[in-house]
Amino acid sequence: MSNDMTCKATTAAILISSTLMSNVALAKAGPYIGVNVGAGRMDTVSIGHENAKYKLKEELGGLAAGLDIGYLWEQEKLEYGAEFGFDTYAENSYKLDDQNSKYKGYNFDLLSVVKYKFNPQWSLFGKAGIAYVNQKTTGDTKKNLNDNNKEIKPKAAFGVGYNITENLEINAEYSHVFASTPNKLTDRNVTKDNYNEIASVDMLTIGTKYSF
């Protein structure tokens, strides 16, 4: 994603958050906390198809987890509010001949939340806002590509929830951080800058949320 497109997406996310937060009057309110576990990965490129050229071992993605704290206002079947969260996800590692490299990352996010309740049990929800992404590369490479980048990127999520009780919900959620795809370790023109561009992040999780 180009810097111009990322800037526009980030601006749109902030405007959505501001609009939702300006309509909180005369609505029932309540805080909540949620925990999510599932699979996730940074969208760095697999070079497995080049295995004939190199002695290669790569591991991309794996276990992911998150913690959310938010506040929702309720008007009939619609709930809306804001959420602060933390997500962490598995490393992406590459071993290529005599080189090795790892991507590590996590993000903090601030999202607006909209939730529609079909009935007392089932609901759909969407989220949009910004994420502060921390991404670090470590390892031993010929061009010394190690670096640590931190950037703010747009983030969105959607999912479905089911209330077990009035206060306890289980849910499934997909989230995406809109960023870039770093250059591959095998690219001839790879540099520290393009190898360490902030990668997009995808997560698919199952979680629980408790409303107070």
PDB file of C-alpha atoms in Angstrom:
ATOM      1  CA  MET A   1       0.000   0.000   0.000  1.00  0.00           C
ATOM      2  CA  SER A   2       1.415   3.417  -0.946  1.00  0.00           C
ATOM      3  CA  ASN A   3       2.057   6.093   1.683  1.00  0.00           C
ATOM      4  CA  ASP A   4      -0.715   8.248   0.133  1.00  0.00           C
ATOM      5  CA  MET A   5      -3.275   5.428   0.342  1.00  0.00           C
ATOM      6  CA  THR A   6      -2.190   4.590   3.897  1.00  0.00           C
ATOM      7  CA  CYS A   7      -2.571   8.254   4.901  1.00  0.00           C
ATOM      8  CA  LYS A   8      -6.069   8.420   3.406  1.00  0.00           C
ATOM      9  CA  ALA A   9      -7.125   5.172   5.115  1.00  0.00           C
ATOM     10  CA  THR A  10      -5.773   6.384   8.460  1.00  0.00           C
ATOM     11  CA  THR A  11      -7.608   9.716   8.105  1.00  0.00           C
ATOM     12  CA  ALA A  12     -10.862   7.913   7.258  1.00  0.00           C
ATOM     13  CA  ALA A  13     -10.494   5.657  10.296  1.00  0.00           C
ATOM     14  CA  ILE A  14      -9.988   8.650  12.594  1.00  0.00           C
ATOM     15  CA  LEU A  15     -13.038  10.440  11.118  1.00  0.00           C
ATOM     16  CA  ILE A  16     -15.207   7.349  11.657  1.00  0.00           C
ATOM     17  CA  SER A  17     -14.066   7.142  15.271  1.00  0.00           C
ATOM     18  CA  SER A  18     -14.806  10.852  15.858  1.00  0.00           C
ATOM     19  CA  THR A  19     -18.280  10.596  14.308  1.00  0.00           C
ATOM     20  CA  LEU A  20     -19.275   7.596  16.414  1.00  0.00           C
ATOM     21  CA  MET A  21     -17.989   9.113  19.640  1.00  0.00           C
ATOM     22  CA  SER A  22     -19.991  12.316  19.076  1.00  0.00           C
ATOM     23  CA  ASN A  23     -23.332  10.456  19.348  1.00  0.00           C
ATOM     24  CA  VAL A  24     -23.143   9.017  22.857  1.00  0.00           C
ATOM     25  CA  ALA A  25     -25.928  11.026  24.525  1.00  0.00           C
ATOM     26  CA  LEU A  26     -29.038   9.330  25.927  1.00  0.00           C
ATOM     27  CA  ALA A  27     -27.624   5.834  25.530  1.00  0.00           C
ATOM     28  CA  LYS A  28     -27.077   3.024  28.023  1.00  0.00           C
ATOM     29  CA  ALA A  29     -23.345   2.622  28.679  1.00  0.00           C
ATOM     30  CA  GLY A  30     -21.027  -0.097  29.906  1.00  0.00           C
ATOM     31  CA  PRO A  31     -17.355  -1.165  29.962  1.00  0.00           C
ATOM     32  CA  TYR A  32     -16.050  -4.562  28.852  1.00  0.00           C
ATOM     33  CA  ILE A  33     -12.886  -6.637  28.652  1.00  0.00           C
ATOM     34  CA  GLY A  34     -12.069  -9.339  26.110  1.00  0.00           C
ATOM     35  CA  VAL A  35      -9.436 -12.003  25.449  1.00  0.00           C
ATOM     36  CA  ASN A  36      -8.795 -13.528  22.006  1.00  0.00           C
ATOM     37  CA  VAL A  37      -6.689 -16.504  20.857  1.00  0.00           C
ATOM     38  CA  GLY A  38      -6.164 -17.902  17.373  1.00  0.00           C
ATOM     39  CA  ALA A  39      -3.881 -17.695  14.350  1.00  0.00           C
ATOM     40  CA  GLY A  40      -2.075 -14.706  12.870  1.00  0.00           C
ATOM     41  CA  ARG A  41       0.874 -13.632  10.781  1.00  0.00           C
ATOM     42  CA  MET A  42       2.754 -10.711   9.356  1.00  0.00           C
ATOM     43  CA  ASP A  43       2.382 -10.638   5.571  1.00  0.00           C
ATOM     44  CA  THR A  44       6.009 -11.165   4.624  1.00  0.00           C
ATOM     45  CA  VAL A  45       6.635 -13.089   1.417  1.00  0.00           C
ATOM     46  CA  SER A  46       7.130 -16.851   1.295  1.00  0.00           C
ATOM     47  CA  ILE A  47      10.151 -17.858  -0.775  1.00  0.00           C
ATOM     48  CA  GLY A  48       9.355 -21.562  -0.659  1.00  0.00           C
ATOM     49  CA  HIS A  49       8.872 -21.745  -4.448  1.00  0.00           C
ATOM     50  CA  GLU A  50      12.583 -20.913  -4.830  1.00  0.00           C
ATOM     51  CA  ASN A  51      13.616 -23.932  -2.792  1.00  0.00           C
ATOM     52  CA  ALA A  52      15.451 -25.469  -5.776  1.00  0.00           C
ATOM     53  CA  LYS A  53      17.970 -22.596  -5.676  1.00  0.00           C
ATOM     54  CA  TYR A  54      18.558 -22.445  -1.923  1.00  0.00           C
ATOM     55  CA  LYS A  55      18.777 -24.563   1.180  1.00  0.00           C
ATOM     56  CA  LEU A  56      15.689 -23.037   2.754  1.00  0.00           C
ATOM     57  CA  LYS A  57      13.592 -23.412   5.880  1.00  0.00           C
ATOM     58  CA  GLU A  58      10.844 -20.928   6.703  1.00  0.00           C
ATOM     59  CA  GLU A  59       8.112 -20.649   9.314  1.00  0.00           C
ATOM     60  CA  LEU A  60       5.363 -18.101   8.675  1.00  0.00           C
ATOM     61  CA  GLY A  61       2.639 -17.281  11.172  1.00  0.00           C
ATOM     62  CA  GLY A  62       1.196 -19.299  14.012  1.00  0.00           C
ATOM     63  CA  LEU A  63      -0.314 -18.588  17.399  1.00  0.00           C
ATOM     64  CA  ALA A  64      -1.778 -15.120  17.961  1.00  0.00           C
ATOM     65  CA  ALA A  65      -3.469 -13.528  20.965  1.00  0.00           C
ATOM     66  CA  GLY A  66      -5.043 -10.252  21.979  1.00  0.00           C
ATOM     67  CA  LEU A  67      -6.526  -8.301  24.866  1.00  0.00           C
ATOM     68  CA  ASP A  68      -9.293  -5.688  24.447  1.00  0.00           C
ATOM     69  CA  ILE A  69     -10.742  -3.104  26.831  1.00  0.00           C
ATOM     70  CA  GLY A  70     -13.665  -1.006  25.642  1.00  0.00           C
ATOM     71  CA  TYR A  71     -16.789   0.969  26.388  1.00  0.00           C
ATOM     72  CA  LEU A  72     -20.085   0.648  24.526  1.00  0.00           C
ATOM     73  CA  TRP A  73     -23.248   2.743  24.442  1.00  0.00           C
ATOM     74  CA  GLU A  74     -26.542   1.044  23.585  1.00  0.00           C
ATOM     75  CA  GLN A  75     -29.565   2.288  21.655  1.00  0.00           C
ATOM     76  CA  GLU A  76     -32.119  -0.464  20.998  1.00  0.00           C
ATOM     77  CA  LYS A  77     -30.373  -3.078  18.785  1.00  0.00           C
ATOM     78  CA  LEU A  78     -27.315  -0.930  18.086  1.00  0.00           C
ATOM     79  CA  GLU A  79     -24.221  -0.604  20.265  1.00  0.00           C
ATOM     80  CA  TYR A  80     -21.272   1.679  19.534  1.00  0.00           C
ATOM     81  CA  GLY A  81     -18.204   2.920  21.299  1.00  0.00           C
ATOM     82  CA  ALA A  82     -14.422   2.729  21.486  1.00  0.00           C
ATOM     83  CA  GLU A  83     -11.889   0.001  22.205  1.00  0.00           C
ATOM     84  CA  PHE A  84      -8.207  -0.113  23.162  1.00  0.00           C
ATOM     85  CA  GLY A  85      -6.376  -3.338  22.431  1.00  0.00           C
ATOM     86  CA  PHE A  86      -3.070  -5.190  22.263  1.00  0.00           C
ATOM     87  CA  ASP A  87      -2.245  -7.957  19.764  1.00  0.00           C
ATOM     88  CA  THR A  88       0.787 -10.193  19.475  1.00  0.00           C
ATOM     89  CA  TYR A  89       1.497 -12.807  16.805  1.00  0.00           C
ATOM     90  CA  ALA A  90       3.998 -15.471  15.819  1.00  0.00           C
ATOM     91  CA  GLU A  91       7.414 -14.724  14.369  1.00  0.00           C
ATOM     92  CA  ASN A  92       8.169 -15.203  10.688  1.00  0.00           C
ATOM     93  CA  SER A  93      11.561 -16.909  10.359  1.00  0.00           C
ATOM     94  CA  TYR A  94      13.777 -17.671   7.358  1.00  0.00           C
ATOM     95  CA  LYS A  95      16.896 -19.851   7.160  1.00  0.00           C
ATOM     96  CA  LEU A  96      18.516 -19.483   3.760  1.00  0.00           C
ATOM     97  CA  ASP A  97      21.863 -21.192   3.124  1.00  0.00           C
ATOM     98  CA  ASP A  98      24.187 -19.488   5.645  1.00  0.00           C
ATOM     99  CA  GLN A  99      21.752 -16.638   6.407  1.00  0.00           C
ATOM    100  CA  ASN A 100      18.907 -16.433   8.909  1.00  0.00           C
ATOM    101  CA  SER A 101      16.343 -13.739   9.654  1.00  0.00           C
ATOM    102  CA  LYS A 102      13.287 -13.288  11.877  1.00  0.00           C
ATOM    103  CA  TYR A 103      10.410 -10.810  11.881  1.00  0.00           C
ATOM    104  CA  LYS A 104       8.862 -10.116  15.291  1.00  0.00           C
ATOM    105  CA  GLY A 105       5.928  -7.819  15.937  1.00  0.00           C
ATOM    106  CA  TYR A 106       3.019  -6.598  18.016  1.00  0.00           C
ATOM    107  CA  ASN A 107       0.572  -3.707  17.920  1.00  0.00           C
ATOM    108  CA  PHE A 108      -1.567  -1.502  20.133  1.00  0.00           C
ATOM    109  CA  ASP A 109      -4.821  -0.266  18.604  1.00  0.00           C
ATOM    110  CA  LEU A 110      -7.537   2.305  19.185  1.00  0.00           C
ATOM    111  CA  LEU A 111     -10.744   1.386  17.346  1.00  0.00           C
ATOM    112  CA  SER A 112     -14.308   2.589  17.039  1.00  0.00           C
ATOM    113  CA  VAL A 113     -16.824  -0.255  17.428  1.00  0.00           C
ATOM    114  CA  VAL A 114     -20.292  -0.760  15.947  1.00  0.00           C
ATOM    115  CA  LYS A 115     -22.375  -3.792  16.940  1.00  0.00           C
ATOM    116  CA  TYR A 116     -25.798  -4.865  15.708  1.00  0.00           C
ATOM    117  CA  LYS A 117     -27.832  -7.300  17.830  1.00  0.00           C
ATOM    118  CA  PHE A 118     -30.206  -9.532  15.854  1.00  0.00           C
ATOM    119  CA  ASN A 119     -31.632 -10.877  19.122  1.00  0.00           C
ATOM    120  CA  PRO A 120     -30.466 -11.235  22.742  1.00  0.00           C
ATOM    121  CA  GLN A 121     -27.970 -13.934  21.707  1.00  0.00           C
ATOM    122  CA  TRP A 122     -26.574 -13.220  18.205  1.00  0.00           C
ATOM    123  CA  SER A 123     -24.792 -10.112  16.965  1.00  0.00           C
ATOM    124  CA  LEU A 124     -22.502  -8.811  14.211  1.00  0.00           C
ATOM    125  CA  PHE A 125     -19.792  -6.232  14.832  1.00  0.00           C
ATOM    126  CA  GLY A 126     -17.274  -4.128  12.962  1.00  0.00           C
ATOM    127  CA  LYS A 127     -14.283  -2.100  14.092  1.00  0.00           C
ATOM    128  CA  ALA A 128     -12.109   0.575  12.464  1.00  0.00           C
ATOM    129  CA  GLY A 129      -9.303   2.806  13.650  1.00  0.00           C
ATOM    130  CA  ILE A 130      -5.538   2.940  13.971  1.00  0.00           C
ATOM    131  CA  ALA A 131      -2.794   0.610  15.197  1.00  0.00           C
ATOM    132  CA  TYR A 132       0.647   1.474  16.530  1.00  0.00           C
ATOM    133  CA  VAL A 133       2.781  -1.307  15.045  1.00  0.00           C
ATOM    134  CA  ASN A 134       6.187  -2.360  16.359  1.00  0.00           C
ATOM    135  CA  GLN A 135       8.152  -4.619  13.996  1.00  0.00           C
ATOM    136  CA  LYS A 136      11.700  -5.870  14.508  1.00  0.00           C
ATOM    137  CA  THR A 137      14.048  -7.972  12.393  1.00  0.00           C
ATOM    138  CA  THR A 138      16.910  -9.988  13.880  1.00  0.00           C
ATOM    139  CA  GLY A 139      19.354 -12.525  12.498  1.00  0.00           C
ATOM    140  CA  ASP A 140      22.535 -12.879  10.480  1.00  0.00           C
ATOM    141  CA  THR A 141      22.312 -11.693   6.861  1.00  0.00           C
ATOM    142  CA  LYS A 142      24.962 -10.723   4.307  1.00  0.00           C
ATOM    143  CA  LYS A 143      23.672  -7.147   4.010  1.00  0.00           C
ATOM    144  CA  ASN A 144      23.001  -6.559   7.744  1.00  0.00           C
ATOM    145  CA  LEU A 145      19.253  -6.031   7.291  1.00  0.00           C
ATOM    146  CA  ASN A 146      18.301  -5.927  10.983  1.00  0.00           C
ATOM    147  CA  ASP A 147      16.165  -2.981  12.077  1.00  0.00           C
ATOM    148  CA  ASN A 148      13.282  -1.952  14.343  1.00  0.00           C
ATOM    149  CA  ASN A 149      10.403   0.087  12.857  1.00  0.00           C
ATOM    150  CA  LYS A 150       7.415   1.649  14.576  1.00  0.00           C
ATOM    151  CA  GLU A 151       4.538   3.204  12.613  1.00  0.00           C
ATOM    152  CA  ILE A 152       0.838   4.052  12.903  1.00  0.00           C
ATOM    153  CA  LYS A 153      -1.297   2.156  10.373  1.00  0.00           C
ATOM    154  CA  PRO A 154      -5.046   1.828   9.700  1.00  0.00           C
ATOM    155  CA  LYS A 155      -6.747  -1.263  11.098  1.00  0.00           C
ATOM    156  CA  ALA A 156     -10.169  -2.874  10.649  1.00  0.00           C
ATOM    157  CA  ALA A 157     -11.964  -5.933  12.005  1.00  0.00           C
ATOM    158  CA  PHE A 158     -15.323  -7.691  11.831  1.00  0.00           C
ATOM    159  CA  GLY A 159     -16.923 -10.680  13.477  1.00  0.00           C
ATOM    160  CA  VAL A 160     -19.883 -12.446  15.020  1.00  0.00           C
ATOM    161  CA  GLY A 161     -20.792 -12.820  18.685  1.00  0.00           C
ATOM    162  CA  TYR A 162     -23.014 -15.088  20.767  1.00  0.00           C
ATOM    163  CA  ASN A 163     -24.124 -14.208  24.305  1.00  0.00           C
ATOM    164  CA  ILE A 164     -23.972 -17.155  26.700  1.00  0.00           C
ATOM    165  CA  THR A 165     -25.335 -14.971  29.473  1.00  0.00           C
ATOM    166  CA  GLU A 166     -26.299 -11.303  29.711  1.00  0.00           C
ATOM    167  CA  ASN A 167     -22.686 -10.399  30.530  1.00  0.00           C
ATOM    168  CA  LEU A 168     -20.598 -13.128  28.868  1.00  0.00           C
ATOM    169  CA  GLU A 169     -20.076 -13.402  25.097  1.00  0.00           C
ATOM    170  CA  ILE A 170     -18.059 -15.716  22.863  1.00  0.00           C
ATOM    171  CA  ASN A 171     -17.032 -14.425  19.444  1.00  0.00           C
ATOM    172  CA  ALA A 172     -15.079 -15.039  16.269  1.00  0.00           C
ATOM    173  CA  GLU A 173     -13.150 -12.154  14.717  1.00  0.00           C
ATOM    174  CA  TYR A 174     -10.978 -11.392  11.680  1.00  0.00           C
ATOM    175  CA  SER A 175      -8.713  -8.339  11.787  1.00  0.00           C
ATOM    176  CA  HIS A 176      -6.320  -6.710   9.321  1.00  0.00           C
ATOM    177  CA  VAL A 177      -3.649  -4.038   9.684  1.00  0.00           C
ATOM    178  CA  PHE A 178      -3.237  -2.210   6.374  1.00  0.00           C
ATOM    179  CA  ALA A 179       0.467  -1.830   5.619  1.00  0.00           C
ATOM    180  CA  SER A 180       2.995  -3.132   3.071  1.00  0.00           C
ATOM    181  CA  THR A 181       4.752  -6.280   1.867  1.00  0.00           C
ATOM    182  CA  PRO A 182       8.503  -6.132   2.588  1.00  0.00           C
ATOM    183  CA  ASN A 183      11.018  -7.207  -0.031  1.00  0.00           C
ATOM    184  CA  LYS A 184      12.249 -10.801   0.073  1.00  0.00           C
ATOM    185  CA  LEU A 185      15.609 -11.835   1.474  1.00  0.00           C
ATOM    186  CA  THR A 186      16.414 -13.280  -1.972  1.00  0.00           C
ATOM    187  CA  ASP A 187      15.692 -10.063  -3.916  1.00  0.00           C
ATOM    188  CA  ARG A 188      18.775  -8.632  -5.596  1.00  0.00           C
ATOM    189  CA  ASN A 189      17.740  -5.079  -4.727  1.00  0.00           C
ATOM    190  CA  VAL A 190      16.887  -5.808  -1.088  1.00  0.00           C
ATOM    191  CA  THR A 191      17.948  -3.052   1.325  1.00  0.00           C
ATOM    192  CA  LYS A 192      17.490  -2.430   5.030  1.00  0.00           C
ATOM    193  CA  ASP A 193      14.674   0.013   4.220  1.00  0.00           C
ATOM    194  CA  ASN A 194      12.593  -2.138   1.885  1.00  0.00           C
ATOM    195  CA  TYR A 195      13.210  -5.330   3.895  1.00  0.00           C
ATOM    196  CA  ASN A 196      11.913  -3.615   7.028  1.00  0.00           C
ATOM    197  CA  GLU A 197       8.787  -1.947   5.672  1.00  0.00           C
ATOM    198  CA  ILE A 198       5.933  -2.487   8.130  1.00  0.00           C
ATOM    199  CA  ALA A 199       4.106  -5.634   7.004  1.00  0.00           C
ATOM    200  CA  SER A 200       0.339  -6.011   6.920  1.00  0.00           C
ATOM    201  CA  VAL A 201      -0.999  -8.259   9.677  1.00  0.00           C
ATOM    202  CA  ASP A 202      -3.877 -10.745   9.555  1.00  0.00           C
ATOM    203  CA  MET A 203      -5.464 -12.437  12.574  1.00  0.00           C
ATOM    204  CA  LEU A 204      -8.363 -14.895  12.932  1.00  0.00           C
ATOM    205  CA  THR A 205      -9.333 -15.496  16.552  1.00  0.00           C
ATOM    206  CA  ILE A 206     -11.899 -16.971  18.917  1.00  0.00           C
ATOM    207  CA  GLY A 207     -12.525 -14.938  22.049  1.00  0.00           C
ATOM    208  CA  THR A 208     -14.589 -14.169  25.095  1.00  0.00           C
ATOM    209  CA  LYS A 209     -15.867 -10.782  26.240  1.00  0.00           C
ATOM    210  CA  TYR A 210     -17.218  -9.876  29.647  1.00  0.00           C
ATOM    211  CA  SER A 211     -19.426  -6.778  30.021  1.00  0.00           C
ATOM    212  CA  PHE A 212     -19.695  -5.085  33.403  1.00  0.00           C
TER     213      PHE A 212
END
